[in-house]
Amino acid sequence: MLEDVPYGTLDLMVLKTLQQMGPLHGYGIARRIEQIAEGMLALNQGTIYPALLRLEQKGWITSEWGSSENNRRARFYSITKAGKKQFTAEKESWARTVAMMERMLGEEG
Amino acid sequence: MRVFFSRLIGMFRRRDVDLQNEIDTHLALLTEQNIRQGMTPAQARAAAYREFGGVARTSEDYRNRQGIPFVDDLMRDVQHGWRMLFKSPGFALMAIATFALGIGVNVAVFSLVNSALFKPLYGERPSELVEVFAGDAEARTGFSSHSYVDYLDFREGSTPILSGLTAFLIEPGAVAVGSVTERINVGIVTDNYFSVFGIRPILGRGFLPEENTTPGTHYVAVISESLWRRQFGSASDPTGKAVSVNHASYTVVGVAPESAAQVFGFQKVDVFVPVMMRGAIRGGPDWLSARGNHEFVVVGRLRPDVSLIDAEARFNQIGQRLQEAYPESWRPGGRSRDLTVVPASRLSLELRGYAEGFGALLMGAVACVLLVTCSNLAGSLLARATSRRREIAIRLALGASRQRVIRQLLTENLVLATFGGAVGMVAAVWTRDLLLALAPSLGVPMTFDLSLDHRVLAFSVVAIVGAALVSGLPAALQGTAASTGLQTQTTSHTTSRQQSRLRNSLIVAQVAISVALVVCSGMFIRSVGKLHSIDLGFEAGNLALLSVNPRMHGYDEARIGTFIQNAVRRLESVPGVQAVSLATRVPMGFDRVRQELNVPAGATAPSDRGFTYVPYNTIGGGYFRTMGIPLLRGREFTELDQTSQARVAIVNETFAEEFWPGEDPIGQLMQGSSGETRQVIAVVKTSKYETINERPKPYLYVPLNRLGRSGFTFHVRMLSEPSATLETLRRDLLALDPALTIFDVQSMNDHLADSLLAVRSGAILLGVLGSLALAVAAVGLYGTMALVIASRMKELGIRLALGARPSELRKFVLTQGMRLTIYGLSIGLAIGIGVSAIIASQFYGVSPSDLTTLASVVTLHAVIALVACWIPAQRAIRVDPLVVLRCD
């Protein structure tokens, strides 16, 4: 189980989640990430909010007030066009990193 | 970039409440989920908080991301600094005053330097203006002045690259305002002068092309705004009215704005006339068609898409063409005059060199003052950091990073510096008049544009931030050093060794810098004092000077001749007068005219300068006897030389040695630029001609009528200093023609003092700055010693209680203070001597290790330091041991 979320991956996870699921509020995003991680990740759910702000400042996501399942005020985040583009680029770069790391570590073992 | 902007917006549109809402929702949803999974509500809630992580940390993190943390902190620190001001107003006032002094002096002197060196020319888009320069622009050897015919060739050749090219020169003149004749400057300008500079007359118009066609016929003038107000009153329209310039009547066609009255250099121009009136203004021939008569400054405006490099290339071509066409004036002695262009500035390239050296000297001096004030403040801040150690330690203990606390302390200091800087700038503006009074008044209308501009403001900001950093850093670093974190409990009575060492070195630095500055200014002041004892080569005492310009009054050549004869005879008959002569130039005057001279083949002229420029003077008979210059060989000019066609010359010893070494100079021939040949009839002793510190240089004298210029000066040798007799002499001349304007009536000694005014005012300024630095350093020394004693009161008290004698204690305190002083003195002296050696060229006749200066600096500092230590020492021995030991 990962103790910390590897640096930079949280953004990618958020983008992926929003791309796949459409507009979600912070809780929904956190839940979704945890579900997919299947317990491999100890996510401090609070850390998602600074990440969301950062992504919004970069223009990759936007947000809008709405009401949640239990009729509470919640901010719903959705991915923008720029965000989608960024996601694709990051996904590729991530894949390359992973491939490279695998080759490297594989050789060693 | 985008992040930056949204953060910038975020600074003002906080979403704290929004975030709280969001977090609440999140936690509620999480709790519900947990309940669904079978927890009790209390368990579910606790688990939700656990899963979420620190709510406070999240909000904090969120807040930091939202704004720009640095700016947020800065604003908070500024607010804090502002509150600290009122918490200890005494300290704040002291710090602000010190900053005000250091920064104010810098701003004041910088605005002076700025007006001379950095301010652009007046007019529209000054960056497009270029000056034409003949010679090596990089090395600054050459000329900013050109003949009118050359200008016409430049103008024709440069049309593809320049939208306009103007030529102008400034000539002294007299204008009749009511019944008074005022000495003014006349700008002799081409018709396009105003349009090239982009000056719009506030009334009327500039000159028309048809007002610059026939020499001596266009009696039209543009006058300055201030002359308009003086002469006609602001209410009336002066255009079409007459103004009398040099006793001729000109029709006013326009009024130039006041700011345009000083377009170039510092001479204020009140009347502009067309170039074709050159002869009428000066009186006599206009020399406009003489190619060797270099007197016009030429400034052009680049076309919008033309670069300086293109312009340089073009002028290079023009120069080459001129060299081929007129080798006698463009390739004198095989040494070609290359043409180039440089960005135009207030001072022509020729003068910039002097101004830059002097400006650098002054800026260096004020920088020293700022450094001394900064180290002084650093000392006070250090002492304050000691008493604030508790506050700082608590901050550090609560988790503020060291960097953050340093930033906070520096920001506090910046608040002080900004206040001080603002006060200093206001003071600098107020003292502007004082600075102007120090600036040389040369009997010529001058004006300095000292108004604040973006350069001065930028300089002030840099000075303020720099001063805040330099003065605040030692205390900030020291106050937050790791060891202090543990000292929350210790009282402020003990000082760490490191801290006192830092404070001591600051004192040493202050003393050292102020000593260095005082040594340099002392050298300068002494050198100026010594100027009076330099051998000038003529007798400056008991000599009166009276200048006239009869051509200004419409005299023709014959009438001038009679006037001179009558005047000399009349002056000679005045009681106390021993001899009278006249010359067109007075030594150490501002008029530096050179004659192009070719010493013919056969003469072994120094090979690298076969054709050379030699400064010259045109003189009357008996000149050397009147001046007290020894005649080594031959005879003085006689009346016959003035009128006959015989072309004769007198040279000085250096001239003879340089051009005819080992030969008899009498009877030698030389050729002037206009082709005439002269025969040497006498050799005189070399004297000083242009500046007091000049080396012996070749000099040429020719009889007065030959190079006949208009104005000349009567030199009157008296039995005593002429100050009381000057008025008598003036009235005697006036008796010959009451309409005559007689100007610059003064003794030779006064004239010399005037010519040294620039140097002398520099010396005064340096002296003032040196004393300021000295005073600040003395206060710093006193403050530190007082602090040292205050922090050691307990120790001193114990010593006294144990039987130490007061005199021993006093000695102990004094030794401490004087040790620091001696360190500072030695370092300062070393630096001072080193720097003086570098700038020795500015000094006249004083070696950089002038013992008198050094001895007086040492004594002065030692005495001041002694006083600064004595007062706290006195306090130390009056300590009542019981009181000191009881408190605590």
CSV table of C-alpha atoms in Angstrom, one decimal, chain A residues 4-107:
chain,number,residue,atom,x,y,z
A,4,ASP,CA,1.7,8.9,0.1
A,5,VAL,CA,0.3,9.8,-3.2
A,6,PRO,CA,3.3,10.0,-5.6
A,7,TYR,CA,4.0,13.6,-6.5
A,8,GLY,CA,2.1,14.8,-9.5
A,9,THR,CA,0.0,11.7,-9.8
A,10,LEU,CA,-3.0,13.1,-7.9
A,11,ASP,CA,-3.6,15.7,-10.7
A,12,LEU,CA,-3.5,13.0,-13.3
A,13,MET,CA,-5.9,10.8,-11.2
A,14,VAL,CA,-8.3,13.8,-10.8
A,15,LEU,CA,-8.3,14.5,-14.5
A,16,LYS,CA,-8.8,10.9,-15.4
A,17,THR,CA,-11.7,10.7,-13.0
A,18,LEU,CA,-13.4,13.8,-14.4
A,19,GLN,CA,-12.8,12.7,-18.0
A,20,GLN,CA,-14.4,9.4,-17.3
A,21,MET,CA,-17.2,10.3,-14.9
A,22,GLY,CA,-18.2,13.8,-16.0
A,23,PRO,CA,-18.9,16.5,-13.4
A,24,LEU,CA,-18.3,15.4,-9.8
A,25,HIS,CA,-17.9,17.1,-6.4
A,26,GLY,CA,-14.8,16.8,-4.3
A,27,TYR,CA,-16.1,13.9,-2.3
A,28,GLY,CA,-17.1,12.0,-5.4
A,29,ILE,CA,-13.7,12.4,-6.9
A,30,ALA,CA,-12.0,11.2,-3.7
A,31,ARG,CA,-14.3,8.2,-3.5
A,32,ARG,CA,-13.8,7.3,-7.1
A,33,ILE,CA,-10.0,7.5,-6.7
A,34,GLU,CA,-10.1,5.3,-3.6
A,35,GLN,CA,-12.4,2.8,-5.3
A,36,ILE,CA,-10.0,2.4,-8.3
A,37,ALA,CA,-7.0,2.2,-6.0
A,38,GLU,CA,-8.7,-0.6,-4.2
A,39,GLY,CA,-7.0,0.1,-0.9
A,40,MET,CA,-3.6,0.5,-2.5
A,41,LEU,CA,-3.6,4.2,-1.7
A,42,ALA,CA,-4.1,6.0,1.6
A,43,LEU,CA,-5.5,9.3,0.3
A,44,ASN,CA,-6.0,12.1,2.7
A,45,GLN,CA,-9.2,13.2,1.2
A,46,GLY,CA,-8.5,16.8,2.2
A,47,THR,CA,-5.5,17.1,-0.1
A,48,ILE,CA,-7.8,16.9,-3.1
A,49,TYR,CA,-9.1,20.5,-2.6
A,50,PRO,CA,-5.7,22.2,-3.0
A,51,ALA,CA,-5.2,20.0,-6.0
A,52,LEU,CA,-8.6,21.0,-7.5
A,53,LEU,CA,-7.7,24.7,-7.0
A,54,ARG,CA,-4.4,24.2,-8.7
A,55,LEU,CA,-6.0,22.5,-11.7
A,56,GLU,CA,-8.6,25.2,-11.9
A,57,GLN,CA,-6.0,27.9,-11.8
A,58,LYS,CA,-4.2,26.2,-14.6
A,59,GLY,CA,-7.5,26.2,-16.6
A,60,TRP,CA,-7.7,22.4,-16.9
A,61,ILE,CA,-11.0,22.1,-14.9
A,62,THR,CA,-13.9,24.4,-14.1
A,63,SER,CA,-16.3,24.3,-11.3
A,64,GLU,CA,-19.9,25.2,-10.7
A,65,TRP,CA,-22.1,25.2,-7.6
A,66,GLY,CA,-24.8,22.6,-7.5
A,67,SER,CA,-26.5,20.4,-4.9
A,68,SER,CA,-25.3,16.9,-3.9
A,69,GLU,CA,-27.2,13.7,-3.5
A,70,ASN,CA,-28.3,14.6,0.0
A,71,ASN,CA,-29.2,18.2,-1.1
A,72,ARG,CA,-26.2,19.9,0.2
A,73,ARG,CA,-24.4,22.7,-1.5
A,74,ALA,CA,-21.4,21.3,-3.3
A,75,ARG,CA,-19.1,22.5,-6.0
A,76,PHE,CA,-19.1,20.3,-9.1
A,77,TYR,CA,-15.9,20.1,-11.1
A,78,SER,CA,-15.7,19.2,-14.8
A,79,ILE,CA,-12.8,18.8,-17.1
A,80,THR,CA,-12.1,21.5,-19.8
A,81,LYS,CA,-10.9,21.1,-23.3
A,82,ALA,CA,-7.4,22.2,-22.3
A,83,GLY,CA,-7.6,19.7,-19.4
A,84,LYS,CA,-8.4,16.9,-21.8
A,85,LYS,CA,-5.4,17.7,-23.9
A,86,GLN,CA,-3.2,17.9,-20.9
A,87,PHE,CA,-4.5,14.6,-19.7
A,88,THR,CA,-3.6,12.9,-22.9
A,89,ALA,CA,-0.2,14.4,-22.9
A,90,GLU,CA,0.4,13.5,-19.3
A,91,LYS,CA,-0.9,10.0,-19.8
A,92,GLU,CA,1.6,9.4,-22.5
A,93,SER,CA,4.5,10.8,-20.6
A,94,TRP,CA,3.5,8.7,-17.6
A,95,ALA,CA,3.4,5.6,-19.7
A,96,ARG,CA,6.9,6.4,-21.0
A,97,THR,CA,8.1,6.9,-17.5
A,98,VAL,CA,6.6,3.7,-16.3
A,99,ALA,CA,8.0,1.8,-19.3
A,100,MET,CA,11.5,3.2,-18.7
A,101,MET,CA,11.4,2.4,-15.0
A,102,GLU,CA,10.3,-1.1,-15.7
A,103,ARG,CA,13.1,-1.7,-18.2
A,104,MET,CA,15.6,-0.3,-15.8
A,105,LEU,CA,14.5,-2.1,-12.7
A,106,GLY,CA,13.9,-5.3,-14.7
A,107,GLU,CA,17.5,-5.3,-15.9
